[in-house]
């Protein structure tokens, strides 16, 4: 294992923010990952797991402990079964499945980060979520000291949530297994209206896999959601806030606030989210509360391409970013009575 001391963490995050770690260990095998975790637990050393760094907001003071960077590699396709090591680059893995003619994750193209992070967040976009195709997650259980295999139901997936996110100190993901579909080179049925429109088809239709992937990449790039070192709109964590899920009573109060603020003709986005619940759009809330694309004058601003992305314009600190996030949260709550929840994990700081 590679070991560094007083090591900067900002280069390991898509925000390019955060102070140093007391110690940074890079593990390239599952055995090295387990050994590093066991060592930290045995010595009572605080441990930070770092994958692709696309979902991390690290404080300017850094991390007083061991940061474990998971850099394991391994991609195996057997028939329609895919197994990924946790350190595999997710967007590259999606490209490989498309090349192999297998459907199920093609609309998750362009999402930055590592494969091991996908079950934690139940990563989803453009009508697909990894929970629909994950069959098993192999993880190290810090509570028992064993390597365990959890089936799909045991992962307790829900919208941007899972068993791993609910108990972040317990499991370290090592491998993820998926069941994909051989649809003769076609995609899974398209569920997202924007994707279908961009492809000139109807929701529920299938299209050639590569067309689906390319279309999603173009849509994401147009919103600054594909990493580009030269484009500060991509120096972000993607969607900074999750879409609120409201009870029927909460949604009714929200509708009343919308009518009061924007007029009776304004209808907010509403999507079914299970019995008695409705999901609305965080991006819409942010925009209608007055935080439009490009909002801000400092080194941390809202993306010029998408209101849901908070960005580092090149010289920001984590505190600059948090000040902007707090301003947005307060403004949306004042306007609509809804408290936005951040999607990235915060380390040593809070919003």
Tab-separated table of C-alpha atoms in Angstrom:
chain	number	residue	atom	x	y	z
A	1	UNK	CA	0.000	0.000	0.000
A	2	UNK	CA	1.125	3.528	-0.779
A	3	UNK	CA	1.218	5.679	2.357
A	4	UNK	CA	1.577	9.463	2.579
A	5	UNK	CA	1.471	11.811	5.550
A	6	UNK	CA	-0.102	15.286	5.729
A	7	UNK	CA	-1.468	14.480	2.294
A	8	UNK	CA	-3.749	16.911	0.437
A	9	UNK	CA	-7.250	15.561	-0.194
A	10	UNK	CA	-8.567	18.275	-2.502
A	11	UNK	CA	-7.067	16.646	-5.652
A	12	UNK	CA	-9.034	13.490	-4.834
A	13	UNK	CA	-12.413	15.259	-4.932
A	14	UNK	CA	-14.378	16.638	-7.861
A	15	UNK	CA	-14.881	19.890	-5.921
A	16	UNK	CA	-11.066	20.220	-5.552
A	17	UNK	CA	-11.720	21.350	-2.000
A	18	UNK	CA	-10.629	20.267	1.474
A	19	UNK	CA	-7.569	20.234	3.677
A	20	UNK	CA	-5.032	17.434	4.205
A	21	UNK	CA	-5.368	14.068	5.898
A	22	UNK	CA	-3.005	13.118	8.675
A	23	UNK	CA	-2.333	9.941	6.715
A	24	UNK	CA	-3.428	8.832	3.248
A	25	UNK	CA	-3.316	5.147	2.348
A	26	UNK	CA	-4.014	3.904	-1.184
A	27	UNK	CA	-5.209	0.285	-1.395
A	28	UNK	CA	-5.160	-1.591	-4.702
A	29	UNK	CA	-6.534	-4.979	-3.566
A	30	UNK	CA	-9.467	-6.080	-1.425
A	31	UNK	CA	-7.002	-7.553	1.085
A	32	UNK	CA	-5.234	-4.199	1.399
A	33	UNK	CA	-8.565	-2.422	1.930
A	34	UNK	CA	-9.545	-4.840	4.709
A	35	UNK	CA	-6.106	-4.624	6.327
A	36	UNK	CA	-6.193	-0.809	6.371
A	37	UNK	CA	-9.685	-0.750	7.864
A	38	UNK	CA	-8.784	-3.326	10.510
A	39	UNK	CA	-5.679	-1.372	11.471
A	40	UNK	CA	-7.645	1.861	11.882
A	41	UNK	CA	-10.349	0.140	13.917
A	42	UNK	CA	-7.829	-1.662	16.130
A	43	UNK	CA	-6.001	1.565	16.961
A	44	UNK	CA	-9.107	3.733	17.280
A	45	UNK	CA	-7.965	5.932	14.389
A	46	UNK	CA	-10.698	7.940	12.606
A	47	UNK	CA	-11.169	6.546	9.089
A	48	UNK	CA	-12.354	8.282	5.914
A	49	UNK	CA	-13.119	6.149	2.858
A	50	UNK	CA	-12.364	7.872	-0.456
A	51	UNK	CA	-13.429	6.476	-3.806
A	52	UNK	CA	-13.860	8.749	-6.800
A	53	UNK	CA	-14.358	11.778	-4.555
A	54	UNK	CA	-17.464	12.905	-6.432
A	55	UNK	CA	-19.697	12.940	-3.364
A	56	UNK	CA	-17.401	14.464	-0.735
A	57	UNK	CA	-17.284	17.894	0.877
A	58	UNK	CA	-14.167	17.961	3.064
A	59	UNK	CA	-13.569	20.795	5.510
A	60	UNK	CA	-10.711	23.243	5.014
A	61	UNK	CA	-9.038	21.854	8.141
A	62	UNK	CA	-8.825	18.464	6.486
A	63	UNK	CA	-9.192	15.094	8.205
A	64	UNK	CA	-7.427	14.155	11.434
A	65	UNK	CA	-7.032	10.445	10.836
A	66	UNK	CA	-6.449	7.921	8.059
A	67	UNK	CA	-7.979	8.552	4.639
A	68	UNK	CA	-8.235	5.258	2.749
A	69	UNK	CA	-8.335	5.674	-1.007
A	70	UNK	CA	-9.848	2.598	-2.631
A	71	UNK	CA	-8.069	2.068	-5.953
A	72	UNK	CA	-8.937	-1.593	-6.562
A	73	UNK	CA	-9.490	-2.711	-10.130
A	74	UNK	CA	-11.435	-5.563	-11.691
A	75	UNK	CA	-14.271	-5.875	-14.203
A	76	UNK	CA	-15.702	-9.274	-15.086
A	77	UNK	CA	-18.523	-9.887	-17.553
A	78	UNK	CA	-19.926	-13.415	-17.602
A	79	UNK	CA	-22.972	-13.659	-19.808
A	80	UNK	CA	-25.258	-10.973	-18.446
A	81	UNK	CA	-23.573	-10.876	-15.028
A	82	UNK	CA	-21.232	-7.991	-14.237
A	83	UNK	CA	-18.870	-7.839	-11.252
A	84	UNK	CA	-16.961	-4.651	-10.450
A	85	UNK	CA	-14.244	-3.982	-7.920
A	86	UNK	CA	-15.126	-1.000	-5.750
A	87	UNK	CA	-12.359	1.148	-7.222
A	88	UNK	CA	-13.416	0.747	-10.846
A	89	UNK	CA	-14.291	4.017	-12.594
A	90	UNK	CA	-18.056	3.896	-12.938
A	91	UNK	CA	-18.462	5.694	-16.246
A	92	UNK	CA	-15.826	3.427	-17.850
A	93	UNK	CA	-17.696	0.374	-16.586
A	94	UNK	CA	-20.922	1.654	-18.151
A	95	UNK	CA	-19.119	2.078	-21.467
A	96	UNK	CA	-17.919	-1.535	-21.281
A	97	UNK	CA	-21.439	-2.871	-20.720
A	98	UNK	CA	-22.696	-0.915	-23.725
A	99	UNK	CA	-19.849	-2.263	-25.875
A	100	UNK	CA	-20.855	-5.756	-24.747
A	101	UNK	CA	-24.454	-5.130	-25.843
A	102	UNK	CA	-25.913	-5.360	-22.334
A	103	UNK	CA	-28.695	-3.091	-21.056
A	104	UNK	CA	-29.508	-1.852	-17.579
A	105	UNK	CA	-27.049	0.921	-16.717
A	106	UNK	CA	-26.641	2.772	-20.033
A	107	UNK	CA	-28.583	5.810	-18.761
A	108	UNK	CA	-26.131	6.095	-15.864
A	109	UNK	CA	-23.325	7.065	-18.243
A	110	UNK	CA	-21.146	10.017	-17.323
A	111	UNK	CA	-21.752	9.838	-13.588
A	112	UNK	CA	-18.403	10.535	-11.906
A	113	UNK	CA	-17.093	8.363	-9.116
A	114	UNK	CA	-16.281	4.754	-8.390
A	115	UNK	CA	-18.340	1.581	-8.652
A	116	UNK	CA	-18.203	0.990	-4.900
A	117	UNK	CA	-20.085	4.201	-4.235
A	118	UNK	CA	-23.043	3.317	-6.440
A	119	UNK	CA	-24.919	1.063	-3.983
A	120	UNK	CA	-24.286	3.421	-1.062
A	121	UNK	CA	-26.151	6.286	-2.698
A	122	UNK	CA	-28.354	4.057	-4.872
A	123	UNK	CA	-27.043	6.119	-7.759
A	124	UNK	CA	-29.670	7.042	-10.290
A	125	UNK	CA	-30.280	9.311	-13.264
A	126	UNK	CA	-32.455	9.552	-16.369
A	127	UNK	CA	-34.890	6.898	-15.225
A	128	UNK	CA	-32.419	4.260	-14.019
A	129	UNK	CA	-31.153	3.375	-10.538
A	130	UNK	CA	-28.472	0.833	-9.711
A	131	UNK	CA	-30.879	-0.883	-7.303
A	132	UNK	CA	-32.748	-2.246	-10.338
A	133	UNK	CA	-29.736	-4.252	-11.501
A	134	UNK	CA	-27.572	-4.870	-8.397
A	135	UNK	CA	-27.864	-8.465	-7.231
A	136	UNK	CA	-25.172	-8.548	-4.532
A	137	UNK	CA	-22.765	-6.290	-2.691
A	138	UNK	CA	-19.619	-7.742	-1.141
A	139	UNK	CA	-18.505	-5.645	1.819
A	140	UNK	CA	-16.277	-5.742	4.873
A	141	UNK	CA	-18.389	-5.587	8.032
A	142	UNK	CA	-16.468	-3.514	10.579
A	143	UNK	CA	-18.794	-4.629	13.373
A	144	UNK	CA	-18.169	-8.357	12.981
A	145	UNK	CA	-14.767	-8.275	11.267
A	146	UNK	CA	-16.062	-10.476	8.433
A	147	UNK	CA	-16.407	-10.059	4.685
A	148	UNK	CA	-20.101	-10.470	3.889
A	149	UNK	CA	-22.271	-10.733	0.785
A	150	UNK	CA	-25.572	-8.840	0.906
A	151	UNK	CA	-28.365	-9.567	-1.537
A	152	UNK	CA	-30.416	-6.825	-3.154
A	153	UNK	CA	-33.195	-6.858	-0.554
A	154	UNK	CA	-30.689	-6.818	2.295
A	155	UNK	CA	-29.266	-3.575	0.881
A	156	UNK	CA	-32.573	-1.796	1.708
A	157	UNK	CA	-32.448	0.459	-1.325
A	158	UNK	CA	-34.666	3.522	-1.607
A	159	UNK	CA	-34.376	6.923	-3.293
A	160	UNK	CA	-30.686	7.952	-2.960
A	161	UNK	CA	-30.425	5.743	0.102
A	162	UNK	CA	-29.393	2.283	1.241
A	163	UNK	CA	-28.393	0.187	4.233
A	164	UNK	CA	-24.817	1.376	3.672
A	165	UNK	CA	-25.750	5.044	3.799
A	166	UNK	CA	-27.964	4.504	6.839
A	167	UNK	CA	-25.053	2.976	8.785
A	168	UNK	CA	-21.960	4.578	7.198
A	169	UNK	CA	-19.531	3.428	9.887
A	170	UNK	CA	-20.297	-0.264	9.479
A	171	UNK	CA	-19.678	-1.420	5.898
A	172	UNK	CA	-16.845	-0.888	3.409
A	173	UNK	CA	-17.930	-1.925	-0.083
A	174	UNK	CA	-15.436	-4.205	-1.857
A	175	UNK	CA	-17.324	-5.503	-4.908
A	176	UNK	CA	-20.664	-4.968	-6.623
A	177	UNK	CA	-22.502	-7.502	-8.793
A	178	UNK	CA	-25.151	-6.700	-11.377
A	179	UNK	CA	-27.633	-8.637	-13.525
A	180	UNK	CA	-27.923	-6.932	-16.917
A	181	UNK	CA	-30.132	-7.701	-19.920
A	182	UNK	CA	-29.306	-8.893	-23.406
A	183	UNK	CA	-31.934	-7.118	-25.487
A	184	UNK	CA	-30.250	-7.634	-28.825
A	185	UNK	CA	-28.229	-4.444	-28.622
A	186	UNK	CA	-31.157	-2.330	-27.471
A	187	UNK	CA	-31.486	-0.316	-24.289
A	188	UNK	CA	-33.779	-1.008	-21.406
A	189	UNK	CA	-37.211	0.631	-21.876
A	190	UNK	CA	-36.722	4.383	-21.491
A	191	UNK	CA	-38.405	5.715	-18.366
A	192	UNK	CA	-37.337	9.356	-18.399
A	193	UNK	CA	-39.336	11.753	-20.583
A	194	UNK	CA	-36.375	14.076	-21.274
A	195	UNK	CA	-34.284	11.188	-22.590
A	196	UNK	CA	-37.115	9.915	-24.766
A	197	UNK	CA	-37.692	13.395	-26.224
A	198	UNK	CA	-34.006	13.841	-26.980
A	199	UNK	CA	-34.052	10.499	-28.805
A	200	UNK	CA	-37.288	11.251	-30.652
A	201	UNK	CA	-39.134	8.265	-29.184
A	202	UNK	CA	-41.793	7.604	-26.569
A	203	UNK	CA	-41.240	6.605	-22.935
A	204	UNK	CA	-41.186	2.820	-22.772
A	205	UNK	CA	-39.451	2.477	-26.140
A	206	UNK	CA	-36.034	0.897	-26.580
A	207	UNK	CA	-33.235	2.368	-28.692
A	208	UNK	CA	-29.750	1.160	-29.656
A	209	UNK	CA	-27.581	1.087	-26.545
A	210	UNK	CA	-24.891	3.415	-27.855
A	211	UNK	CA	-27.502	5.985	-28.888
A	212	UNK	CA	-28.947	5.925	-25.371
A	213	UNK	CA	-25.515	6.339	-23.795
A	214	UNK	CA	-24.427	9.132	-26.144
A	215	UNK	CA	-27.696	10.997	-25.629
A	216	UNK	CA	-27.385	10.832	-21.851
A	217	UNK	CA	-23.777	12.045	-22.048
A	218	UNK	CA	-24.873	15.024	-24.171
A	219	UNK	CA	-27.709	15.845	-21.772
A	220	UNK	CA	-25.369	15.647	-18.791
A	221	UNK	CA	-22.668	17.715	-20.494
A	222	UNK	CA	-25.229	20.395	-21.275
A	223	UNK	CA	-25.873	20.644	-17.519
A	224	UNK	CA	-22.195	20.596	-16.522
A	225	UNK	CA	-22.559	17.075	-15.145
A	226	UNK	CA	-19.668	15.451	-17.026
A	227	UNK	CA	-16.211	16.087	-15.574
A	228	UNK	CA	-14.049	18.494	-17.564
A	229	UNK	CA	-10.926	19.945	-15.900
A	230	UNK	CA	-11.213	23.077	-18.057
A	231	UNK	CA	-14.864	23.761	-17.197
A	232	UNK	CA	-15.508	25.139	-13.706
A	233	UNK	CA	-19.181	24.237	-14.056
A	234	UNK	CA	-18.052	20.640	-13.545
A	235	UNK	CA	-16.016	21.391	-10.408
A	236	UNK	CA	-18.934	20.199	-8.320
A	237	UNK	CA	-20.530	17.157	-6.749
A	238	UNK	CA	-23.213	17.036	-9.409
A	239	UNK	CA	-26.625	17.458	-7.805
A	240	UNK	CA	-25.907	19.075	-4.443
A	241	UNK	CA	-29.413	18.555	-3.028
A	242	UNK	CA	-31.814	15.627	-3.208
A	243	UNK	CA	-35.310	16.055	-4.584
A	244	UNK	CA	-37.693	16.478	-1.624
A	245	UNK	CA	-40.256	13.763	-1.015
A	246	UNK	CA	-43.350	15.187	0.676
A	247	UNK	CA	-46.364	13.667	2.384
A	248	UNK	CA	-49.783	14.572	0.976
A	249	UNK	CA	-50.252	17.154	3.741
A	250	UNK	CA	-46.794	18.646	3.170
A	251	UNK	CA	-47.384	18.819	-0.568
A	252	UNK	CA	-50.707	20.584	-0.047
A	253	UNK	CA	-49.011	23.225	2.106
A	254	UNK	CA	-46.275	23.538	-0.497
A	255	UNK	CA	-48.842	24.068	-3.273
A	256	UNK	CA	-50.432	26.821	-1.215
A	257	UNK	CA	-47.050	28.537	-0.824
A	258	UNK	CA	-46.445	28.274	-4.572
A	259	UNK	CA	-49.810	29.860	-5.325
A	260	UNK	CA	-49.153	32.631	-2.823
A	261	UNK	CA	-45.693	33.384	-4.204
A	262	UNK	CA	-46.018	32.654	-7.923
A	263	UNK	CA	-49.726	32.724	-8.693
A	264	UNK	CA	-52.466	30.166	-9.165
A	265	UNK	CA	-51.345	29.311	-12.699
A	266	UNK	CA	-47.960	28.014	-11.537
A	267	UNK	CA	-47.919	24.254	-11.079
A	268	UNK	CA	-44.829	22.828	-9.335
A	269	UNK	CA	-43.251	19.570	-10.518
A	270	UNK	CA	-44.849	16.518	-8.925
A	271	UNK	CA	-43.924	12.860	-9.325
A	272	UNK	CA	-45.361	9.774	-7.602
A	273	UNK	CA	-43.125	8.622	-4.731
A	274	UNK	CA	-45.084	5.817	-3.133
A	275	UNK	CA	-48.481	5.833	-1.459
A	276	UNK	CA	-49.210	9.137	0.237
A	277	UNK	CA	-46.008	10.793	-1.018
A	278	UNK	CA	-45.004	13.092	-3.854
A	279	UNK	CA	-41.541	14.008	-5.072
A	280	UNK	CA	-40.836	17.523	-6.301
A	281	UNK	CA	-37.811	19.093	-7.956
A	282	UNK	CA	-34.989	20.633	-5.919
A	283	UNK	CA	-33.725	22.426	-9.036
A	284	UNK	CA	-37.153	24.026	-9.563
A	285	UNK	CA	-37.328	25.114	-5.923
A	286	UNK	CA	-33.882	26.687	-6.078
A	287	UNK	CA	-34.633	28.550	-9.288
A	288	UNK	CA	-38.058	29.816	-8.168
A	289	UNK	CA	-36.584	30.962	-4.848
A	290	UNK	CA	-34.371	33.321	-6.833
A	291	UNK	CA	-31.156	31.329	-7.120
A	292	UNK	CA	-30.831	31.161	-10.885
A	293	UNK	CA	-28.044	29.694	-13.011
A	294	UNK	CA	-24.742	31.409	-12.297
A	295	UNK	CA	-25.972	32.907	-9.018
A	296	UNK	CA	-23.251	34.316	-6.809
A	297	UNK	CA	-20.358	36.737	-7.039
A	298	UNK	CA	-17.713	34.879	-5.062
A	299	UNK	CA	-15.470	31.905	-5.811
A	300	UNK	CA	-18.316	29.453	-5.109
A	301	UNK	CA	-21.392	29.880	-7.306
A	302	UNK	CA	-24.338	28.029	-8.749
A	303	UNK	CA	-23.448	26.414	-12.066
A	304	UNK	CA	-24.193	28.461	-15.175
A	305	UNK	CA	-25.686	25.286	-16.670
A	306	UNK	CA	-27.787	23.807	-13.845
A	307	UNK	CA	-29.242	25.272	-10.662
A	308	UNK	CA	-28.769	22.020	-8.728
A	309	UNK	CA	-24.974	22.140	-8.951
A	310	UNK	CA	-22.889	24.289	-6.614
A	311	UNK	CA	-19.445	24.894	-8.070
A	312	UNK	CA	-15.899	25.913	-7.224
A	313	UNK	CA	-14.864	28.590	-9.710
A	314	UNK	CA	-11.216	27.764	-9.083
A	315	UNK	CA	-10.226	29.590	-5.899
A	316	UNK	CA	-13.037	28.659	-3.514
A	317	UNK	CA	-12.614	27.224	-0.048
A	318	UNK	CA	-14.972	24.742	1.517
A	319	UNK	CA	-16.335	27.527	3.717
A	320	UNK	CA	-17.155	29.535	0.573
A	321	UNK	CA	-19.116	26.566	-0.733
A	322	UNK	CA	-20.919	25.996	2.561
A	323	UNK	CA	-21.895	29.667	2.797
A	324	UNK	CA	-23.545	29.394	-0.614
A	325	UNK	CA	-25.256	26.128	0.316
A	326	UNK	CA	-26.632	27.631	3.524
A	327	UNK	CA	-27.902	30.649	1.635
A	328	UNK	CA	-29.750	28.421	-0.814
A	329	UNK	CA	-31.226	26.226	1.930
A	330	UNK	CA	-32.440	29.268	3.873
A	331	UNK	CA	-33.873	30.932	0.780
A	332	UNK	CA	-35.803	27.871	-0.357
A	333	UNK	CA	-37.183	27.328	3.137
A	334	UNK	CA	-38.301	30.932	3.406
A	335	UNK	CA	-39.966	30.820	-0.011
A	336	UNK	CA	-41.632	27.410	0.099
A	337	UNK	CA	-41.325	25.955	3.607
A	338	UNK	CA	-39.170	23.070	2.390
A	339	UNK	CA	-35.742	22.283	3.824
A	340	UNK	CA	-33.360	20.955	1.198
A	341	UNK	CA	-31.060	18.081	2.162
A	342	UNK	CA	-27.528	17.910	0.813
A	343	UNK	CA	-26.618	14.861	-1.230
A	344	UNK	CA	-22.801	14.894	-0.784
A	345	UNK	CA	-21.244	13.553	2.399
A	346	UNK	CA	-19.710	16.250	4.583
A	347	UNK	CA	-16.451	15.605	6.432
A	348	UNK	CA	-15.596	17.795	9.409
A	349	UNK	CA	-18.219	20.364	8.450
A	350	UNK	CA	-21.999	20.712	8.399
A	351	UNK	CA	-24.518	22.725	6.434
